[in-house]
Coordinates of C-alpha atoms in Angstrom, one line a residue:
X247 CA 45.0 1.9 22.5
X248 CA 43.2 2.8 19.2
X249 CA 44.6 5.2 17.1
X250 CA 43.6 6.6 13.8
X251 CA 45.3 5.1 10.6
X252 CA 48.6 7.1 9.1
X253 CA 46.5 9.2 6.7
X254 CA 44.1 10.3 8.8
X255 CA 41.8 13.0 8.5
X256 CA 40.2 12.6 12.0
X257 CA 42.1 13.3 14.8
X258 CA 43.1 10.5 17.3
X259 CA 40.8 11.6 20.4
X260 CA 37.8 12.0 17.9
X261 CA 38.5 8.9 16.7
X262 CA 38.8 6.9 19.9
X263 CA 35.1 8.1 20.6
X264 CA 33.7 7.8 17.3
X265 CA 31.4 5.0 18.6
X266 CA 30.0 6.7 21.6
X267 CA 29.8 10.0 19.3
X268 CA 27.6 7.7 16.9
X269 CA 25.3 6.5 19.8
X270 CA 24.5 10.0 20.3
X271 CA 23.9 11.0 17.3
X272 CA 21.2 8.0 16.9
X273 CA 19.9 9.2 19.9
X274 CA 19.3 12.7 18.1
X275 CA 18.3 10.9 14.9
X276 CA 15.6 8.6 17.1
X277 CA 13.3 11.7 18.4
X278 CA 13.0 13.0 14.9
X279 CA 11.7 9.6 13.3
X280 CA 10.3 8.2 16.4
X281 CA 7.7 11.3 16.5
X282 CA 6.6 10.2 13.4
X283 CA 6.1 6.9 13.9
X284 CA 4.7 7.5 17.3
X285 CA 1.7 9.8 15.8
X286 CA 0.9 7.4 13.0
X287 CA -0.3 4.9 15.9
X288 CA -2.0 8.1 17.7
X289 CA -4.4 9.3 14.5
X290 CA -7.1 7.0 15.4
X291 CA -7.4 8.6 18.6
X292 CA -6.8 11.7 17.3
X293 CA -9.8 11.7 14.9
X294 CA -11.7 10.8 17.8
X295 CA -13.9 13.6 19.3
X296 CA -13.1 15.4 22.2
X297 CA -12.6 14.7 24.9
X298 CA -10.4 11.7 24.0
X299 CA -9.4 13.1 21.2
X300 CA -9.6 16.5 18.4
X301 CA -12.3 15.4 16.3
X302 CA -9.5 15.8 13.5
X303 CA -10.6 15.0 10.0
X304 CA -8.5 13.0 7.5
X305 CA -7.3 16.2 5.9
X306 CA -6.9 17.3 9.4
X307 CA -4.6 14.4 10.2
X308 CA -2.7 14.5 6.8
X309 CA -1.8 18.6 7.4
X310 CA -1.1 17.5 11.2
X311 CA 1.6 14.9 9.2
X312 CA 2.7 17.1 6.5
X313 CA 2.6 20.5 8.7
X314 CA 6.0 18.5 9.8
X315 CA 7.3 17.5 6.8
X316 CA 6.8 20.1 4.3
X317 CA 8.3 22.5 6.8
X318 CA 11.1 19.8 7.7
X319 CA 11.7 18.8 3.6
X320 CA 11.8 22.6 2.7
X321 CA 14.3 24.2 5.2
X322 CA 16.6 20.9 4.7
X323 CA 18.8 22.8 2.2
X324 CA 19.5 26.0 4.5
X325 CA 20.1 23.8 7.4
X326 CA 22.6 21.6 5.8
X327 CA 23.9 24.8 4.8
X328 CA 24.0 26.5 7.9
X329 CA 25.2 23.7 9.4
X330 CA 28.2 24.2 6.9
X331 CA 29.1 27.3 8.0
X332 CA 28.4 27.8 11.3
X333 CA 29.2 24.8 12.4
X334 CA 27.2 21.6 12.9
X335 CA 27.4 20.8 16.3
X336 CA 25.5 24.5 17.1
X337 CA 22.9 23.8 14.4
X338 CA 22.5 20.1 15.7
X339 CA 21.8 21.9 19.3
X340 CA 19.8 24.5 17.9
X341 CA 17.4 22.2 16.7
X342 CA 17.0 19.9 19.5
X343 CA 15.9 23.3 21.9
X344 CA 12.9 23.9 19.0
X345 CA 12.2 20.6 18.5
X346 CA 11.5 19.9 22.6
X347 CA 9.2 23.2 22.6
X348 CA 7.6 22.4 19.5
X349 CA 7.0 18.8 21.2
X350 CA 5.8 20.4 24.5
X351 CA 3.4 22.7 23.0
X352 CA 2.1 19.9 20.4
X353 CA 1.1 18.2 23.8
X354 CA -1.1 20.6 25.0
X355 CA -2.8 21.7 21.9
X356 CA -6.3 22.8 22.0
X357 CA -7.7 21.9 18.5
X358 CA -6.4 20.2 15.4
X359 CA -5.0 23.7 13.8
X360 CA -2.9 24.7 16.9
X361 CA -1.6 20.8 16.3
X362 CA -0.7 21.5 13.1
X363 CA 1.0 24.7 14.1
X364 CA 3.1 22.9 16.4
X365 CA 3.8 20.1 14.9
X366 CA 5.4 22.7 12.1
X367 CA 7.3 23.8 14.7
X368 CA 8.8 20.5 15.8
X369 CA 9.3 20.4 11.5
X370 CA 11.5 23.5 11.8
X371 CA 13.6 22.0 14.7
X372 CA 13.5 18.6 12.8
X373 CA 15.1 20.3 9.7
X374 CA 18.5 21.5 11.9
X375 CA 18.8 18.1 13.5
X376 CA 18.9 15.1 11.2
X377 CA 20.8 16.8 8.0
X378 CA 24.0 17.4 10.9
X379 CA 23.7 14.3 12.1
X380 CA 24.8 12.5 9.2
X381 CA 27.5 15.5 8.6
X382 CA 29.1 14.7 11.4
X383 CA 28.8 11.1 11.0
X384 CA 31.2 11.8 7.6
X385 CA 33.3 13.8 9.9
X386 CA 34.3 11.4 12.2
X387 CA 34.7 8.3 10.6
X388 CA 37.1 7.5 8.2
X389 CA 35.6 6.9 4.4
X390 CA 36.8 3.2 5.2
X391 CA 34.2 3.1 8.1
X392 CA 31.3 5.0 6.9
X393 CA 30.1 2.3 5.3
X394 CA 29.5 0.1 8.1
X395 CA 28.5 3.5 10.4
X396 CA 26.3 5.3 7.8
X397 CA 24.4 1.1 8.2
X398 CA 24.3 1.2 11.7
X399 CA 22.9 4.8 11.6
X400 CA 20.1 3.7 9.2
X401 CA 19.6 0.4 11.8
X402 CA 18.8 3.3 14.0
X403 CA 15.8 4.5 12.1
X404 CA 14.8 0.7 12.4
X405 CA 15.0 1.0 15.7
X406 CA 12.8 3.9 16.3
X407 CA 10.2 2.8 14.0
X408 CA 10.1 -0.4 16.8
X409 CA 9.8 1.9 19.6
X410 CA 8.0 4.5 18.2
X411 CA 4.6 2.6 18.0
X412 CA 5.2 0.3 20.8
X413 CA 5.7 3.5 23.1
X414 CA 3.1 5.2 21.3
X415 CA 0.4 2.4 22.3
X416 CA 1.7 2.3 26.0
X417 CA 1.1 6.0 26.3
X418 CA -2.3 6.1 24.9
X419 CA -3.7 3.2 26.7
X420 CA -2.4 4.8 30.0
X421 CA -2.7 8.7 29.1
X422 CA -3.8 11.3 26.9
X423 CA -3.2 11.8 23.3
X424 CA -0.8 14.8 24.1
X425 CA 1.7 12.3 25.9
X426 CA 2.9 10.8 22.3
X427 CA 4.0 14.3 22.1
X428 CA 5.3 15.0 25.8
X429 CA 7.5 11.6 25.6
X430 CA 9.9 13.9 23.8
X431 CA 11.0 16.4 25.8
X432 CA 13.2 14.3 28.3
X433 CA 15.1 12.4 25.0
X434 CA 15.7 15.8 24.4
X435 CA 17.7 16.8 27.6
X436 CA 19.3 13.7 27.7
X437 CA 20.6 14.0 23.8
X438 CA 21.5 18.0 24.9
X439 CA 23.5 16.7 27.5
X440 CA 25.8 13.8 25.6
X441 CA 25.8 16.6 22.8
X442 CA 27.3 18.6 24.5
X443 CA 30.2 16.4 26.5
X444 CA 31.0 14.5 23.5
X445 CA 30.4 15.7 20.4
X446 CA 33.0 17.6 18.1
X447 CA 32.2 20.7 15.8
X448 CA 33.3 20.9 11.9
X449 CA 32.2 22.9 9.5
X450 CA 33.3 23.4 5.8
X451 CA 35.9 25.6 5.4
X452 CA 34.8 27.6 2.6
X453 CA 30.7 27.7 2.8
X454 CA 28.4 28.8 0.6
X455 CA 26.2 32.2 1.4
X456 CA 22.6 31.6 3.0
X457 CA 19.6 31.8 -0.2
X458 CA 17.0 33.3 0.9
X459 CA 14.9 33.6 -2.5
X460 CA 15.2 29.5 -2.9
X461 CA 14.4 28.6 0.7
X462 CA 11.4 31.0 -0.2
X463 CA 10.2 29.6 -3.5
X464 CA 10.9 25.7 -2.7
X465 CA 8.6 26.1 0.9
X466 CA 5.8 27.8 -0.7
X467 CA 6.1 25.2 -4.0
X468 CA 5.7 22.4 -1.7
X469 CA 2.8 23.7 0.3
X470 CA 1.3 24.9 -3.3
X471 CA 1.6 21.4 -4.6
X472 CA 0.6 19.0 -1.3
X473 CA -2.0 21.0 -0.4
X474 CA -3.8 21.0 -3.8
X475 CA -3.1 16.8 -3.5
X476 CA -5.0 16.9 -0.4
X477 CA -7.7 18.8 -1.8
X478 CA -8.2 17.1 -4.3
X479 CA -8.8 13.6 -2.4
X480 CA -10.9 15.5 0.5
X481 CA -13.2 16.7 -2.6
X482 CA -13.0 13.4 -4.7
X483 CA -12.5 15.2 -7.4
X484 CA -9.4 16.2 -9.0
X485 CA -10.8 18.3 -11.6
X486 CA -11.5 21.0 -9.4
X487 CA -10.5 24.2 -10.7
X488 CA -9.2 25.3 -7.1
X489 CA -7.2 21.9 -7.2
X490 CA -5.9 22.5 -10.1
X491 CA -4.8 25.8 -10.2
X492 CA -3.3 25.1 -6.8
X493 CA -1.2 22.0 -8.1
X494 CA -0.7 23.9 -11.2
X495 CA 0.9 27.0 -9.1
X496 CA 2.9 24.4 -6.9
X497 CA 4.4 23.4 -10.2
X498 CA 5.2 26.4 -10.9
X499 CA 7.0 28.0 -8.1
X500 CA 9.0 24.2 -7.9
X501 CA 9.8 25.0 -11.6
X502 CA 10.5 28.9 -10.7
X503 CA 13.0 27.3 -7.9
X504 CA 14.9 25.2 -10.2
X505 CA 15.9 27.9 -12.7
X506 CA 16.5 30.3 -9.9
X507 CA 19.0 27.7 -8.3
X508 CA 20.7 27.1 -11.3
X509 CA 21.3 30.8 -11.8
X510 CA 22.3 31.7 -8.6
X511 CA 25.9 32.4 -7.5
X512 CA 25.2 30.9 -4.2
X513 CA 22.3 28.6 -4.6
X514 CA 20.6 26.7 -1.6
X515 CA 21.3 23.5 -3.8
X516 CA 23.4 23.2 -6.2
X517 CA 22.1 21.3 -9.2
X518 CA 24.9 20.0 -11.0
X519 CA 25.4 17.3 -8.8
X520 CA 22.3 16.0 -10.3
X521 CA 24.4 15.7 -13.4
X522 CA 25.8 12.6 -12.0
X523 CA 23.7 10.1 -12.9
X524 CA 24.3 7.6 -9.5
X525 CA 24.0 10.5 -7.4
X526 CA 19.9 11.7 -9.1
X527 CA 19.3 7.5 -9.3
X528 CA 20.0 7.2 -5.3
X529 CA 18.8 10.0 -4.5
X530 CA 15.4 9.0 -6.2
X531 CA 15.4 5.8 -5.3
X532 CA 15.1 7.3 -1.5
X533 CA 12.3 9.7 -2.5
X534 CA 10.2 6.8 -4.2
X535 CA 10.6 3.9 -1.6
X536 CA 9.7 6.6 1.3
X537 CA 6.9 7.5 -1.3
X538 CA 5.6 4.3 -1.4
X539 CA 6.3 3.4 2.3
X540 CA 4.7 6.7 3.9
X541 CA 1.2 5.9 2.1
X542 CA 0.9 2.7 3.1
X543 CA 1.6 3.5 7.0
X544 CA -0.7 6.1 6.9
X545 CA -3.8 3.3 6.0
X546 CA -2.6 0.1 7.7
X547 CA -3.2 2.0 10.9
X548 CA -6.7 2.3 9.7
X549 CA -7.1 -1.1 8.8
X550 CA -5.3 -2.8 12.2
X551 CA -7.2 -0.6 14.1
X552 CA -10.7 0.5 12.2
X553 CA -11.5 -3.1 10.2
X554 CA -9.1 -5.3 12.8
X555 CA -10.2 -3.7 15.8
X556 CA -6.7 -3.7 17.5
X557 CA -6.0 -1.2 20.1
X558 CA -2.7 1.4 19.7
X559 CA -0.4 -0.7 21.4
X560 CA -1.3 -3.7 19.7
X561 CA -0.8 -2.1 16.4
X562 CA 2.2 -0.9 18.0
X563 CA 3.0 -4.0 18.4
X564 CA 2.3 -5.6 14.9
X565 CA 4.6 -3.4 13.3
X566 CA 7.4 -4.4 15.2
X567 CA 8.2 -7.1 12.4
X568 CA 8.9 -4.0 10.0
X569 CA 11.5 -2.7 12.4
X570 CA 13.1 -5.7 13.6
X571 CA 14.2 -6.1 9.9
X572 CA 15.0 -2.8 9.4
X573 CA 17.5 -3.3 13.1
X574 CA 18.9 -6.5 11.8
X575 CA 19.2 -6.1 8.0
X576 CA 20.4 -2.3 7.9
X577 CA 24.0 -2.5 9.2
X578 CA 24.7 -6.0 7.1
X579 CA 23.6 -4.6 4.0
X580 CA 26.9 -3.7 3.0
X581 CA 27.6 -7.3 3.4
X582 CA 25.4 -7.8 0.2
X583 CA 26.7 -5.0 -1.7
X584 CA 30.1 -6.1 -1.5
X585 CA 28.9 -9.4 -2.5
X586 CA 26.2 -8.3 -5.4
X587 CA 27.1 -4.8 -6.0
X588 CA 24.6 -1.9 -5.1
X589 CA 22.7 -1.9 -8.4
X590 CA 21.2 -5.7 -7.5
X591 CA 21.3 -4.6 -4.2
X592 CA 19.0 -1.8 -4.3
X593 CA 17.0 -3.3 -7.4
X594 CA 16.2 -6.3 -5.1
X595 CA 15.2 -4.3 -2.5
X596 CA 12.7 -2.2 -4.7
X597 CA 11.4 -5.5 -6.2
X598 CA 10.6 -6.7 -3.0
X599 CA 9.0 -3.8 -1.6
X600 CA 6.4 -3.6 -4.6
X601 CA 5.8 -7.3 -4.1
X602 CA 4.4 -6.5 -0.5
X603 CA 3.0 -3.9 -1.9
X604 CA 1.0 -6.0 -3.9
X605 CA 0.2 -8.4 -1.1
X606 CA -1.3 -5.4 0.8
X607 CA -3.9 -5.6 -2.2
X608 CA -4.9 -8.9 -1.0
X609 CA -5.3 -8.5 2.3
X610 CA -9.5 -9.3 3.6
X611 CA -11.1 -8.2 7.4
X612 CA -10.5 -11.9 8.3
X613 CA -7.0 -12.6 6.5
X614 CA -5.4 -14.3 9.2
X615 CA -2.8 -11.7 11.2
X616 CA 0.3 -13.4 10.9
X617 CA 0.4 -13.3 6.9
X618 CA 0.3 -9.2 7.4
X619 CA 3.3 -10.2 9.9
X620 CA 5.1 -11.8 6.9
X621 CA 4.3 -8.6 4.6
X622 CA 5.5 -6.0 7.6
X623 CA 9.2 -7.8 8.4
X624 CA 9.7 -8.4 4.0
X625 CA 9.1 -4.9 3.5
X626 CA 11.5 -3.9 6.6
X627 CA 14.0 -5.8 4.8
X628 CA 13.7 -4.4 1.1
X629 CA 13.9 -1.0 3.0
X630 CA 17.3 -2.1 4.9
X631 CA 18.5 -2.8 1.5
X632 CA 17.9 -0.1 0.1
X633 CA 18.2 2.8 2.5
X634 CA 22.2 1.8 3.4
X635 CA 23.4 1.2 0.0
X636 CA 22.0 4.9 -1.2
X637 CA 22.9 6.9 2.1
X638 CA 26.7 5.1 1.3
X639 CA 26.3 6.4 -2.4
X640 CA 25.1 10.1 -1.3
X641 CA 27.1 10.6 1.0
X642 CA 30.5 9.5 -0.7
X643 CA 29.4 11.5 -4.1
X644 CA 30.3 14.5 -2.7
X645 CA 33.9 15.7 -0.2
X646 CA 33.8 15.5 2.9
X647 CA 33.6 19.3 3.8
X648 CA 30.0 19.4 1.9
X649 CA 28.5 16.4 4.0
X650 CA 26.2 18.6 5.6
X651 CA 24.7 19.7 1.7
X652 CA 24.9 16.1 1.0
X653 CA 22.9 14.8 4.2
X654 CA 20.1 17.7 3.4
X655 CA 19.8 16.5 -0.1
X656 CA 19.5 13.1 1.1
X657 CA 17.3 13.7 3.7
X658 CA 14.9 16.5 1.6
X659 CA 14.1 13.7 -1.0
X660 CA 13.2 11.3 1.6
X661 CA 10.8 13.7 3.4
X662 CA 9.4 14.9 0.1
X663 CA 8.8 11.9 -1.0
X664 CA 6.8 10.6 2.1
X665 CA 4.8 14.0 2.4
X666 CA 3.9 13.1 -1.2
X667 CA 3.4 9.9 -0.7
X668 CA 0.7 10.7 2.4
X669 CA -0.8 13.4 -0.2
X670 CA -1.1 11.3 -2.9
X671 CA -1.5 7.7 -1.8
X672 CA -4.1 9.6 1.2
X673 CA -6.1 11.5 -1.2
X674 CA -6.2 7.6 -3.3
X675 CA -7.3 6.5 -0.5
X676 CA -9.9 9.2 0.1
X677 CA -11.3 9.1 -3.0
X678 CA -11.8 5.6 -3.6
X679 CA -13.2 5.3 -0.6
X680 CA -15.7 8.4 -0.9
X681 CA -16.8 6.5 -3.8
X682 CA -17.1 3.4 -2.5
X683 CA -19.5 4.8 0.6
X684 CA -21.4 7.3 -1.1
X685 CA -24.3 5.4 -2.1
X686 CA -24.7 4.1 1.3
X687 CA -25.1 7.1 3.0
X688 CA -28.8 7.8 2.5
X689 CA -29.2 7.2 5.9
X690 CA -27.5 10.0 7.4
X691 CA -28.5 13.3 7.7
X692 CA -27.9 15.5 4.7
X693 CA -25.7 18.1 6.8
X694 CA -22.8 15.3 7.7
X695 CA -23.2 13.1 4.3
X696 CA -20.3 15.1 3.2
X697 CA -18.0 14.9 6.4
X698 CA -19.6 11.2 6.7
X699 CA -17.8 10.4 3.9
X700 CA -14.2 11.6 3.9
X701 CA -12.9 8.3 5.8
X702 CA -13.9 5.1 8.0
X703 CA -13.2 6.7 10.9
X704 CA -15.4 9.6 10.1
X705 CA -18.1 7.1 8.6
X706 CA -17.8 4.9 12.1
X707 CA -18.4 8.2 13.8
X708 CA -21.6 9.2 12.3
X709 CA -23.0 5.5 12.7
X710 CA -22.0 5.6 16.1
X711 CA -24.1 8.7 16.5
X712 CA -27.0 7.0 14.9
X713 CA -27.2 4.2 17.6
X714 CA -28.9 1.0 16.4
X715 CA -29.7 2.3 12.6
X716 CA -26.2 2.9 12.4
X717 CA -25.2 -0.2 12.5
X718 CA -26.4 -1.1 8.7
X719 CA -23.3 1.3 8.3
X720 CA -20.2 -0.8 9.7
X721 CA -20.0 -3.4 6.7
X722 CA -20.5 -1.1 4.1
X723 CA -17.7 1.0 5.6
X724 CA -15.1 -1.9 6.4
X725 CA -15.5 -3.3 2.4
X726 CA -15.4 0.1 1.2
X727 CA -12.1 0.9 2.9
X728 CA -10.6 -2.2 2.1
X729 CA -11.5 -1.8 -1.4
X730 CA -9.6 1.9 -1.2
X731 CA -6.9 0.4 0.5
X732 CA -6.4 -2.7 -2.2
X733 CA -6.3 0.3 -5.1
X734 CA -3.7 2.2 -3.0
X735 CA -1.4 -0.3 -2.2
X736 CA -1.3 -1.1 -5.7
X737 CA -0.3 2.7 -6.5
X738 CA 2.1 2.0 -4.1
X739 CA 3.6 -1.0 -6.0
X740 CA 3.6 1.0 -9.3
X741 CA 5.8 3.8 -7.8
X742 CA 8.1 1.0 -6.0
X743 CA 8.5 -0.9 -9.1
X744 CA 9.7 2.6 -11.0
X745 CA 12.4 3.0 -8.1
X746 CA 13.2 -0.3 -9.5
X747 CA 13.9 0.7 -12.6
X748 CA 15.9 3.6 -12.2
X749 CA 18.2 2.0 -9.8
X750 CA 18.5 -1.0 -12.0
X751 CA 19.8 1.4 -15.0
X752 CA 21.7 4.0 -12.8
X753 CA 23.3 2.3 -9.7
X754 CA 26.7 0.6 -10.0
X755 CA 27.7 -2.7 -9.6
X756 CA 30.4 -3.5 -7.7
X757 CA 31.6 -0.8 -5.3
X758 CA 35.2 0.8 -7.0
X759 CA 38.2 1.8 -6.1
X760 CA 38.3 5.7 -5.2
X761 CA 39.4 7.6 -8.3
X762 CA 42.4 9.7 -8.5
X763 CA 41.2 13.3 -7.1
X764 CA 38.4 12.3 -4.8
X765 CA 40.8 12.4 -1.8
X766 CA 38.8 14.1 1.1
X767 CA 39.6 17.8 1.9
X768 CA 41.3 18.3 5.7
X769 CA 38.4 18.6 8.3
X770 CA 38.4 22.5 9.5
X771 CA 37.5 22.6 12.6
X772 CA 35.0 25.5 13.9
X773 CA 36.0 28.7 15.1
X774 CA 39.4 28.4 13.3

C-alpha cells in the first residue's frame, strides 16, 4: 500500500489518489484550453456569411477571442483569491456550471455580438476553473512530486491543443459552427461528476479579503488597452486620436491599478512578490512566449486554410505536430532542468521558439507542407520547455497555502499575454495587410472597399461576390497576406527573443536545495 512519506503534509487517503485526482483536474484544465484551440480552427467558418456562418469581421473574430480572455485574465486574481478562502474545490465547481452555460449559449448564438457576449461568459467561468486547478495540484502532491505533476499537467494542455483542432474539424465538416461550442457541455458533466467523488477541498487558512476597487480598475485597463490595439489595426492607422486616447487611458487605469494594489491593505495581488527577481523573470517569460504563440495561431489558420486551401479538419490535423511535442516533451522537461538547470532550459526554449518564428517568415503558397510540419512540432517543443520549468518556478516561489494566488498570477500573465498577442500581432497583421491590398481594390464597389480590406477572408468574400471579375482578386490577396504574415511572424520572433533575454539573466541554474524557512504551512482543510 502507498503511504505518504513521514513528513507529510498530505494526508494518506489524499495521497493514495493523487493520480486519479490529477486526471481530473486535466480533465477540468482540457475544456478551458481546448475551447480555445477548438474556435481558432472554427474562425474561417465563422467569418463566413450566414447561413454557414456569422459574417464575423476580423475585429469581430479577435473580440469573439479576447471577449474570453480579457474577462478570463482580469478576474484571475479574485478567483485565485476566492478560491483561497472559500475553498477551491467550490470555486473549481462553480466555474465548471458557468462555463457549460456559457458554452451552451455560445452554440446558439444569433450574431457575432451575442458570441462575443457568451463567449465572455464561458471567460468568467474559465477564470474560477484553471487558477484551482493548479492549487490543488500544490495541495496534493508533495513539493518532491510537483515537479513531475505540475509537467504532466502542462502535457495536458498539449494534449488539448491535439484534440482541440482535430475535434474542432470533425464537428464542422459534419455540423454547424455552434457544435465547437456544444462539444463542451458533456466534458462538463462528466468533470462535475469525478469532481465531485474524488476531489479534496483546501483552502488557505488565513485569506486575504476580496478587492473590489482592483478587480475593477485591472478589467476595465485591459479592455481600455486591447481594444484600442484592435482599433488601431481595423483602421490601419495607429495615430488615430480615438486609438490613442483609448491605449492611452488603458495605460492609465493599468498604471492607476498598480499604485492602488500596492497601497491596499488587502490587495487583489500583492506586488512584492515581483520583487523577486525569478519569480517577475518566469512569470514574464510565460506572458511573452503565449504572446508570441497566440499571434501566430491566430494567422496560420488563415494561411492553411485561406492560401492552402485545407479544410478545418485538415488544419486540425496539421497542427497536431505542435501538440504531440507539447504531450511528449512537457512531463520530461524536468529531466533537462535537472540536467542543464532552468536558466538554459528556458533560454533554449525561447531561442527556439523565435527561430520558428523566423521560419514562419519564409514560408511561400507552395512551400512544401511538411517543412510547416517541422516548424509546428519545434515550436511545440520550445513551449514544453519552457512552460514546465516556469509553472515549477511559480508555483514553488510562494507557500503552499497561497497556491491558489500563485496559479492566478501564473495563469493571468499567460492569458494577458496571448490576448495581447492576438491584439497586437492581429492588428500587424491587419495593417500590413490593408496596405498591401489597397491599391488593388479599384475594382470593388466604393461602399465595401473599406470592409474589402480588413482581411483575406473578407477580401475572398467580396471577390467571390464579383463572380468572374473577381477573380483578378485571389493573387493579389494570397501575396498580400503572406507578406502581412512574414512581417508578423517576425514581430513574433522579436518578442520571443526578449523572453530570451530575461530568462537568460533572471532564471537560475541548477535547481537548489530548499532554504531554511521555506518549509510549507500545514494544509487547512475547508470548513475547519
Amino acid at each position: 500500500m502507498t503511504t505518504a512519506v513521514p513528513d507529510s503534509r498530505v494526508s494518506e487517503a489524499v495521497h493514495r489518489r493523487r493520480w486519479a485526482i490529477l486526471g481530473v483536474l486535466m480533465l477540468s484544465l482540457l475544456i478551458v484550453v481546448l475551447d480555445n484551440s477548438i474556435l481558432n480552427v472554427a474562425i474561417k467558418t465563422i467569418s463566413t456569411p450566414a447561413p454557414t456562418g456569422l459574417g464575423a469581421t476580423q475585429s469581430e473574430l479577435e473580440w469573439a477571442i479576447n471577449a474570453y480572455t480579457l474577462v478570463f485574465a482580469g478576474l484571475l486574481f479574485t478567483a485565485g483569491l476566492l478560491g483561497d478562502r472559500l475553498g477551491r474545490k467550490k470555486v473549481l465547481l462553480g466555474g465548471l456550471v458557468v462555463f457549460g452555460a456559457g458554452s451552451a449559449l455560445a452554440a446558439f448564438s444569433g450574431s457575432p455580438d451575442q458570441l462575443i457576449a457568451f463567449r465572455a461568459l464561458m471567460g468568467l467561468g474559465a477564470a474560477f476553473v484553471m487558477p484551482a486547478t493548479l492549487a490543488v495540484l500544490m495541495n496534493v502532491f508533495e513539493r518532491e512530486e510537483q515537479p513531475k505533476a505540475i509537467g504532466i499537467w502542462a502535457g495536458g494542455v498539449g494534449l488539448a491543443i491535439a484534440i482541440g483542432p482535430i475535434t474542432g474539424g470533425v464537428l464542422l465538416d459534419h455540423f454547424w459552427w455552434g457544435s465547437v461550442f456544444l462539444i463542451n457541455v458533456p466534458i462538463v458533466v462528466l468533470a462535475l461528476g469525478l469532481m465531485l467523488w474524488l476531489v479534496p477541498d483546501s483552502r488557505d487558512p488565513n485569506p486575504g479579503r476580496i478587492d473590489p476597487v482592483g478587480v475593477v480598475l485591472s478589467v476595465i485597463g485591459l479592455v481600455l488597452l486591447v481594444y484600442g490595439i484592435i482599433k488601431g489595426g481595423q483602421l490601419a492607422d495607429f495615430t488615430d486620436a480615438t486609438v490613442l486616447a483609448t491605449i492611452g487611458a488603458g495605460l492609465a487605469v493599468l498604471v492607476a491599478f498598480v499604485v492602488f494594489e500596492k497601497r491596499s491593505d488587502h490587495p487583489s495581488i500583492d506586488v512584492t512578490y515581483f520583487k523577486n527577481k525569478v519569480f517577475s523573470a518566469a512569470i514574464g517569460a510565460i506572458g511573452l512566449v503565449f504572446f508570441a504563440l497566440m499571434g501566430v495561431t491566430f494567422f496560420s489558420v488563415f494561411y492553411t486554410q485561406s492560401v492552402r486551401g485545407y479544410s478545418p479538419l485538415q488544419t486540425g490535423l496539421l497542427m497536431l505536430p505542435l501538440a504531440a511535442a507539447q504531450l511528449i516533451f512537457a512531463p520530461r522537461a524536468r529531466l533537462v532542468v535537472d540536467r542543464f538547470g532552468n536558466r538554459a532550459t528556458t533560454t533554449g526554449g525561447m531561442l527556439l521558439i523565435a527561430a520558428m518564428l523566423c521560419a514562419f517568415a519564409g514560408l511561400e503558397a507552395d512551400t512544401p507542407i511538411w517543412l510547416l510540419e517541422v516548424i509546428f512540432f519545434l515550436m511545440g517543443t520550445g513551449m514544453a520547455h519552457i512552460m514546465t520549468p516556469t509553472s515549477v518556478v511559480i508555483m514553488q516561489a510562494l507557500p503552499r497555502e497561497k497556491a491558489g494566488s500563485a496559479s492566478a498570477l501564473s495563469n493571468t500573465f499567460r492569458q494577458v499575454g496571448g490576448a495581447l498577442g492576438i491584439a497586437v500581432l492581429g492588428s500587424v497583421l491587419s495593417t500590413a495587410y490593408r496596405n498591401g491590398i489597397e491599391s488593388h481594390l479599384g475594382m470593388v464597389p466604393a461602399g465595401v472597399r473599406h470592409t474589402a480590406g480588413e482581411s483575406i477572408e473578407a477580401t475572398l468574400g467580396v471577390a467571390a461576390k464579383l463572380g468572374p471579375r473577381g477573380d483578378a482578386l485571389v493573387g493579389p490577396a494570397n501575396d498580400a497576406f503572406l507578406h502581412a504574415m512574414h512581417v508578423t511572424a517576425l514581430w513574433g520572433a522579436g518578442v520571443a527573443l526578449v523572453g530570451a533575454v530575461v530568462v537568460a539573466l533572471y532564471l537560475p541554474g541548477r535547481p537548489t536545495e530548499r532554504q531554511p524557512g521555506e518549509e510549507e504551512q500545514e494544509l487547512v482543510p475547508a470548513g475547519e
